[in-house]
CSV table of C-alpha atoms in Angstrom, one decimal:
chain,number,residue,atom,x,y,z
J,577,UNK,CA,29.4,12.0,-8.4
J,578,UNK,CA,31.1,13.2,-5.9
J,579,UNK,CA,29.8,15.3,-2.2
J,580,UNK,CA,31.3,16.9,0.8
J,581,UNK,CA,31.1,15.7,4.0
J,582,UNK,CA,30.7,18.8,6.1
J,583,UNK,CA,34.1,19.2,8.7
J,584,UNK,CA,32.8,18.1,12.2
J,585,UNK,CA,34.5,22.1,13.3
J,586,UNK,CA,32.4,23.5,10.3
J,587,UNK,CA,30.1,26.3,11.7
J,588,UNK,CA,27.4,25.8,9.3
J,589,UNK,CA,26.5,23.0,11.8
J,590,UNK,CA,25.3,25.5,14.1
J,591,UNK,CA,22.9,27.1,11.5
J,592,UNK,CA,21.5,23.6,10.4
J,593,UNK,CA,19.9,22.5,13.1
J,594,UNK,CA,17.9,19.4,13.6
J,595,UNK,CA,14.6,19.4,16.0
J,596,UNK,CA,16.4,19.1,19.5
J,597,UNK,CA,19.9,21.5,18.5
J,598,UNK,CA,22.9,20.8,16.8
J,599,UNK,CA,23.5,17.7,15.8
J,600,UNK,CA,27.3,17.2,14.9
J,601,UNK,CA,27.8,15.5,18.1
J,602,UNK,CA,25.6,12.6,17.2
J,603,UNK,CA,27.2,12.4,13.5
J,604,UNK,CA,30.3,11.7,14.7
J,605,UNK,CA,29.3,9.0,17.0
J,606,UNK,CA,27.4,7.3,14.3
J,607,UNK,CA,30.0,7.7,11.8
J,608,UNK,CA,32.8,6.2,14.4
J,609,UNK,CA,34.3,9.4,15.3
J,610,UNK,CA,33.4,9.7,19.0
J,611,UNK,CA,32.4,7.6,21.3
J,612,UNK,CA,28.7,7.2,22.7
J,613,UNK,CA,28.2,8.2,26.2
J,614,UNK,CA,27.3,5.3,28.7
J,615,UNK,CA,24.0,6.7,28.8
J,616,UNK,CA,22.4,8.4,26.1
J,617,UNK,CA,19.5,10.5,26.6
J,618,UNK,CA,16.4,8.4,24.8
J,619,UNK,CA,14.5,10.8,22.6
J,620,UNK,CA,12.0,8.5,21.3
J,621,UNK,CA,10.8,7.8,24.8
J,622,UNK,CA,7.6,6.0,23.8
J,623,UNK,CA,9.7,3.1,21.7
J,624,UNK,CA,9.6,-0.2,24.1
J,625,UNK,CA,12.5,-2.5,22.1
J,626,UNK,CA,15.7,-2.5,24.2
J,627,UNK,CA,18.2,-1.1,22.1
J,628,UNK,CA,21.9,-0.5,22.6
J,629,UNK,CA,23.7,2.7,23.1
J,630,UNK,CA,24.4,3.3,19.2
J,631,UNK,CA,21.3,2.7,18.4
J,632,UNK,CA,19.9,5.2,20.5
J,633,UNK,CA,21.8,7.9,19.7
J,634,UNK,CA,21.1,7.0,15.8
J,635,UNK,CA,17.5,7.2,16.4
J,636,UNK,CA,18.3,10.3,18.1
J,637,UNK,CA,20.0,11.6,15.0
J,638,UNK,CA,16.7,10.7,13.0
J,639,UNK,CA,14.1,12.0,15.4
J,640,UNK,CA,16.0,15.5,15.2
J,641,UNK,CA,15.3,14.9,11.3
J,642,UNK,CA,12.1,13.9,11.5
J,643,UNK,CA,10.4,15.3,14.6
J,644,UNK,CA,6.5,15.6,14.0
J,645,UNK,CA,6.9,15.3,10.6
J,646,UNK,CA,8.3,18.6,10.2
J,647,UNK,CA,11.4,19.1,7.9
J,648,UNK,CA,14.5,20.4,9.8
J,649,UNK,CA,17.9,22.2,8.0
J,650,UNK,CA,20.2,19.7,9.7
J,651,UNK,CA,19.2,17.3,6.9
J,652,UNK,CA,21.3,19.5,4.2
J,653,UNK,CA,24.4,18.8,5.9
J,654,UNK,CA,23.9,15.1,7.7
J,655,UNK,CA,22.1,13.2,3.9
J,656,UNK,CA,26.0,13.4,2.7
J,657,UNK,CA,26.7,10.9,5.7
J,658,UNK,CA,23.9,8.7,5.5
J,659,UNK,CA,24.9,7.7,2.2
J,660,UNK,CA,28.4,7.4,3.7
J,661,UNK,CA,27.3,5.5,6.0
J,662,UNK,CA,25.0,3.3,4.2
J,663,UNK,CA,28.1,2.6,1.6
J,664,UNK,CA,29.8,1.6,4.5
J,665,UNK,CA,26.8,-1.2,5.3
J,666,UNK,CA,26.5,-2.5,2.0
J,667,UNK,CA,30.1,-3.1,1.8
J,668,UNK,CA,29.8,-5.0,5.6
J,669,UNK,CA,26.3,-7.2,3.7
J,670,UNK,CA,24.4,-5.5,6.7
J,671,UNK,CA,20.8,-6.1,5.5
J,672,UNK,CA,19.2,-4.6,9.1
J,673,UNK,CA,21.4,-1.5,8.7
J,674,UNK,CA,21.0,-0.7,5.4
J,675,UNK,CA,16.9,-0.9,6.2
J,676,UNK,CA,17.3,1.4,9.1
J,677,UNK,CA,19.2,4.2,6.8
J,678,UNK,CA,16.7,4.0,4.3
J,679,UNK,CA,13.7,4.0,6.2
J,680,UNK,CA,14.6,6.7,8.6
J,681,UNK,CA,16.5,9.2,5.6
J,682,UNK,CA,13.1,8.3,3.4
J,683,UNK,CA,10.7,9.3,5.7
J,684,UNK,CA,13.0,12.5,6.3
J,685,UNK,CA,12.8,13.0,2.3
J,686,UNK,CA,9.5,13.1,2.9
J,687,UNK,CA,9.4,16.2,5.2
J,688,UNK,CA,11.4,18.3,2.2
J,689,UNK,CA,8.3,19.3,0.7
J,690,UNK,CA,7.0,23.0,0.0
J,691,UNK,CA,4.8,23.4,2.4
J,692,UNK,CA,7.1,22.0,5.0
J,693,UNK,CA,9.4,24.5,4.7
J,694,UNK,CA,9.2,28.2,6.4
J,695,UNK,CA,12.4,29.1,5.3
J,696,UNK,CA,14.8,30.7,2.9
J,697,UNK,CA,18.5,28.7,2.6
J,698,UNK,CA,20.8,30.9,1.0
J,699,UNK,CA,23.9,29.0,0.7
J,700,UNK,CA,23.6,27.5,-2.5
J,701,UNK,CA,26.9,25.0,-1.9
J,702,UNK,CA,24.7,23.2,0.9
J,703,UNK,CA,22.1,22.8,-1.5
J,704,UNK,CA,23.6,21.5,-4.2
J,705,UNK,CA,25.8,18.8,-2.5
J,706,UNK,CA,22.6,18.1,-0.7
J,707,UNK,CA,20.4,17.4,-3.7
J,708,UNK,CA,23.6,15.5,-4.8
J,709,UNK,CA,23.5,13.3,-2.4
J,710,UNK,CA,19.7,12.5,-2.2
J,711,UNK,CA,20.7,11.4,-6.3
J,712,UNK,CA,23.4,8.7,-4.8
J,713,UNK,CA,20.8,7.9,-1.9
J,714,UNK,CA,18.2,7.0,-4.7
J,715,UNK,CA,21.1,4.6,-6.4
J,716,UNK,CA,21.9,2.8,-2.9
J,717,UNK,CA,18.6,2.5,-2.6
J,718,UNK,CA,17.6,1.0,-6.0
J,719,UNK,CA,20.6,-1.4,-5.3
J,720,UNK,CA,19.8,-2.8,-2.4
J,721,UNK,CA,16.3,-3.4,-3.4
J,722,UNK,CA,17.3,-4.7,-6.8
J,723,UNK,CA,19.9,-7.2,-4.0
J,724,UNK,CA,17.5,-8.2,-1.1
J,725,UNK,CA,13.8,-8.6,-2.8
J,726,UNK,CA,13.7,-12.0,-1.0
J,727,UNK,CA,14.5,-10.8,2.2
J,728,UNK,CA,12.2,-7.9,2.1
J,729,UNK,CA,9.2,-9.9,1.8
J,730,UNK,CA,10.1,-11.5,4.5
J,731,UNK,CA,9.7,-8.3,6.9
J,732,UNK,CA,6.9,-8.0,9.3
J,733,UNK,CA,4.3,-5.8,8.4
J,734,UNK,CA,5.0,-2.3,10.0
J,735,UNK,CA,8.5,-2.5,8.4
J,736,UNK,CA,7.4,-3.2,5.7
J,737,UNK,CA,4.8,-0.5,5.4
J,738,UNK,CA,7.5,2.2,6.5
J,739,UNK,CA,10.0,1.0,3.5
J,740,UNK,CA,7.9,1.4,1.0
J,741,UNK,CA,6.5,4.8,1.9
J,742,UNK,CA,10.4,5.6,2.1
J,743,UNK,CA,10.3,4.1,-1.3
J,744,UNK,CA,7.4,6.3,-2.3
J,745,UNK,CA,9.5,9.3,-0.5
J,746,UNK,CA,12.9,8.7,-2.4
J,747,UNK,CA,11.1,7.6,-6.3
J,748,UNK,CA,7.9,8.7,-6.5
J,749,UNK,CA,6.3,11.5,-4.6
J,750,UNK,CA,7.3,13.1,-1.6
J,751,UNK,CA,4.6,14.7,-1.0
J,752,UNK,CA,2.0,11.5,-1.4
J,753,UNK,CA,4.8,9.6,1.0
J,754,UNK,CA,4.3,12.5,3.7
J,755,UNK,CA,0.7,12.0,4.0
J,756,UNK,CA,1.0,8.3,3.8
J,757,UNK,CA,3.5,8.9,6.6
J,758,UNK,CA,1.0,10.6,8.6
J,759,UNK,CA,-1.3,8.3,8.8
J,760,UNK,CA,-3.2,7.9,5.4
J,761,UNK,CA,-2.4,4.3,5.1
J,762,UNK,CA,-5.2,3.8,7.3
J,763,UNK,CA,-7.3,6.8,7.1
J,764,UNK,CA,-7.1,10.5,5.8
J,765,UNK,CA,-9.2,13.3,5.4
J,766,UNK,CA,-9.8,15.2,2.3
J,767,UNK,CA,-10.9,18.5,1.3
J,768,UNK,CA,-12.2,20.2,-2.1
J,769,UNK,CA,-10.8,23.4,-3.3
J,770,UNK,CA,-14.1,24.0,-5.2
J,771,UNK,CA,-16.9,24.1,-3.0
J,772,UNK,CA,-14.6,24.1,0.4
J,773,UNK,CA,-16.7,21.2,1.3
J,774,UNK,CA,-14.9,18.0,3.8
J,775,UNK,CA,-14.9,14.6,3.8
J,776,UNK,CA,-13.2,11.3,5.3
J,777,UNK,CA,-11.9,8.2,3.8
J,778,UNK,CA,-11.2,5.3,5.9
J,779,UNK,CA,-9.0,1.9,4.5
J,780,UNK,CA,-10.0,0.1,7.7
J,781,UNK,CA,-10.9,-3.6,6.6
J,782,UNK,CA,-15.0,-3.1,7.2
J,783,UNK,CA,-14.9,0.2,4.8
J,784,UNK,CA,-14.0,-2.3,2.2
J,785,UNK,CA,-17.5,-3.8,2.5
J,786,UNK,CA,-19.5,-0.6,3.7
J,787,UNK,CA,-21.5,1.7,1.5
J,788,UNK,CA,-21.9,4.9,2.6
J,789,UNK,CA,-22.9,6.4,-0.8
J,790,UNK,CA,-26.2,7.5,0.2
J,791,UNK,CA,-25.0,9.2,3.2
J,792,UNK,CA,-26.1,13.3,2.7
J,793,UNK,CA,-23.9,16.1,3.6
J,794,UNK,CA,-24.3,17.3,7.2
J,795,UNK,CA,-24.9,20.9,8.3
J,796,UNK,CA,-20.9,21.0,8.5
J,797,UNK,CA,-20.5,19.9,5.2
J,798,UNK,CA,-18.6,16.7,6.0
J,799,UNK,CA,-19.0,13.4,4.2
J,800,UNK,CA,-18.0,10.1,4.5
J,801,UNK,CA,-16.3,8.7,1.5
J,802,UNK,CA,-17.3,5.0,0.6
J,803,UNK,CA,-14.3,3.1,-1.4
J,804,UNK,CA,-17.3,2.5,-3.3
J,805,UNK,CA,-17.5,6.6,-4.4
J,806,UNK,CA,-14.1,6.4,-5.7
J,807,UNK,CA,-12.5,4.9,-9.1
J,808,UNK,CA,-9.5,3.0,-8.8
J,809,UNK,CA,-6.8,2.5,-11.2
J,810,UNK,CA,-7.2,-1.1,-12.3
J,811,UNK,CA,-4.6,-1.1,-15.1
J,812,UNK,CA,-1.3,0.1,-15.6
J,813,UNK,CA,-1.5,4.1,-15.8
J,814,UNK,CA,0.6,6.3,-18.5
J,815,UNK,CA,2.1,7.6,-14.8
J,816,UNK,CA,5.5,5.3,-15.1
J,817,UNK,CA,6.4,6.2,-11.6
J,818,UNK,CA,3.4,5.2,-10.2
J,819,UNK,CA,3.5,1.7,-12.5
J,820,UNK,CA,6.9,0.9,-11.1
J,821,UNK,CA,5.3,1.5,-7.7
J,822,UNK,CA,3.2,-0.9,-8.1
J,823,UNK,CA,4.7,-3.6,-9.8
J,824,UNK,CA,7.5,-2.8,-6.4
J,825,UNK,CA,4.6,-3.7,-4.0
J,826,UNK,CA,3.6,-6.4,-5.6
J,827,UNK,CA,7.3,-7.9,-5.8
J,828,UNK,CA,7.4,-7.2,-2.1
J,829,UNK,CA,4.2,-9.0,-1.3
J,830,UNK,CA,2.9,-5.9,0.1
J,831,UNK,CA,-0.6,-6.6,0.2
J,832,UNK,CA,-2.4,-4.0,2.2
J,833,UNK,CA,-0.9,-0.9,0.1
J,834,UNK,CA,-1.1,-2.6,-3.1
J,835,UNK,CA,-4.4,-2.5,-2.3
J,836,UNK,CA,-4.9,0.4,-0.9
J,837,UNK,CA,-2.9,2.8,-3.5
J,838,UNK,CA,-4.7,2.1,-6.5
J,839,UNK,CA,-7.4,4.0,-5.0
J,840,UNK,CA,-5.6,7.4,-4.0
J,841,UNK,CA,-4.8,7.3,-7.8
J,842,UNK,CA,-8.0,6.4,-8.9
J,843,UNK,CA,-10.7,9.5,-9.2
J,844,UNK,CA,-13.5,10.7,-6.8
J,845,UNK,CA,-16.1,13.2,-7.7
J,846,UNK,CA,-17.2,15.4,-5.0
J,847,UNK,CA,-21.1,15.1,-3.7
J,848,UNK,CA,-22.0,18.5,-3.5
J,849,UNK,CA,-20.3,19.9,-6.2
J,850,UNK,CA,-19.2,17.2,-9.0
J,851,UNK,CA,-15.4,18.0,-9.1
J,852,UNK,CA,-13.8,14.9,-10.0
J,853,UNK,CA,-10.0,14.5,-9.7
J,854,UNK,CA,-7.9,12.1,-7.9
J,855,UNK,CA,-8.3,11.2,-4.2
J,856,UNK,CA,-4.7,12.4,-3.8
J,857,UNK,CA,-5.3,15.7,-5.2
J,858,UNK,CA,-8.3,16.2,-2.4
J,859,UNK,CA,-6.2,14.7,0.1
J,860,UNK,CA,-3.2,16.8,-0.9
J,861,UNK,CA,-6.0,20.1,-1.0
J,862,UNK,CA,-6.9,19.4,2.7
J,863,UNK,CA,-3.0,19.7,3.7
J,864,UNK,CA,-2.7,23.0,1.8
J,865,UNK,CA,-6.1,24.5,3.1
């Protein structure tokens, strides 16, 4: 399959914009084109590891990808040289690279969803060497997971939380991996369509021993969700997405979410009003109302 790599003079570069501007400047330095100024501006000001210049100007390309979650064009033109770029690694055996690329560009999948997008693209060429690309990005992916499971288990746990909601992102649901991205790993709040009522889950360690069942709606119609409320999946599901999502957690030894997952695909049924569907689909409600 082949894709374009958009010509650094292109001026499509100044209609795909990332967060912060244009962002052909940075693509060439990561790609080896142009050199990295002795100081590069630091746009992830808050990060405290001591990185060096190329490294700072690459997670300067990704937070103008990536910025609050929100989905920016300049991802249509720079996906065709991540997956340059991450060729490039797997051919050097750079395990921490190839992680970085993954992570980053899987968490910016996850920001290509419907509701993330206030825009009309109209150049269908972009489009469709863009969507070409994300199909070669999910085959470097597959490979280097198929190639590294031993080393991947071995990551800490933040990394290894962020590559498997990339993993979620790139071969299962982007939108499920943008709201595990925002913070659902740990809590979320959830909304039904039905009755308009809302509640609140939380995965904290103590709400897996709490019960909250018998806790009554409040005047502002917000509950608390006990785990306790909610039926998880406890065998494989005719979802074969989902089933290789699990079995990948479980390779990777990732405890917490292969705990925790089973239960935003298992069903809830709402207190006041006795919809039941999955805890996803009242999560994903509350995002859309």
């Amino acid at each position: 399959m082949d894709i374009k790599l958009t010509p650094y003079d292109s001026k499509l570069w100044d209609t795909y914009r990332g967060a912060y501007g244009n962002v052909c400047e940075i693509v060439q330095i990561i790609m080896g084109d142009l050199a990295p100024s002795p100081n590069p501006l630091k746009l992830r000001r808050l990060d405290p590891e001591d990185k060096d210049n190329y490294r700072i100007v690459c997670d300067n390309l990704f937070e103008n990808l990536t910025h609050q979650l929100s989905f920016y064009q300049a991802t249509y033109l720079v996906m065709p040289y991540m997956v340059k770029l991450l060729e490039q690694k797997n051919a050097e055996n750079d395990f921490d690279w190839q992680l970085v690329i993954i992570c980053e560009m899987g968490i910016c999948l996850a920001t290509d969803i419907p509701n993330n997008i206030g825009f009309e693209i109209k150049n269908e060429e972009v489009i469709e060497n863009y969507k070409a690309s994300v199909t070669l990005f999910k085959e470097q992916t597959k490979q280097f997971l198929n190639e590294n499971i031993e080393q991947l288990k071995s990551l800490d746990d933040n990394t290894k939380s962020l590559f498997v909601t990339a993993l979620m992102a790139i071969f299962v649901d982007r939108e499920t991996a943008f709201i595990l991205a925002s913070g659902a790993w740990e809590e979320s709040e959830i909304f039904c369509s039905t009755c308009e009522c809302e509640g609140y889950i939380s995965f904290d360690e103590d709400d897996f021993d709490e019960d909250d069942s018998d806790e009554e709606l409040s005047d502002e119609e917000f509950f608390k969700i006990s785990l306790k409320d909610i039926t998880p999946i406890t065998t494989k599901s005719g979802n074969d997405a989902y089933n290789w999502y699990i079995d990948i957690l479980n390779k990777l030894e990732a405890e917490n979410e292969a705990a925790i997952i089973p239960y935003y695909y298992g069903t809830l049924t709402c207190p006041k009003c006795k919809t039941t569907k999955t805890v996803m689909n009242f999560i994903k409600d509350f995002y859309a109302s």
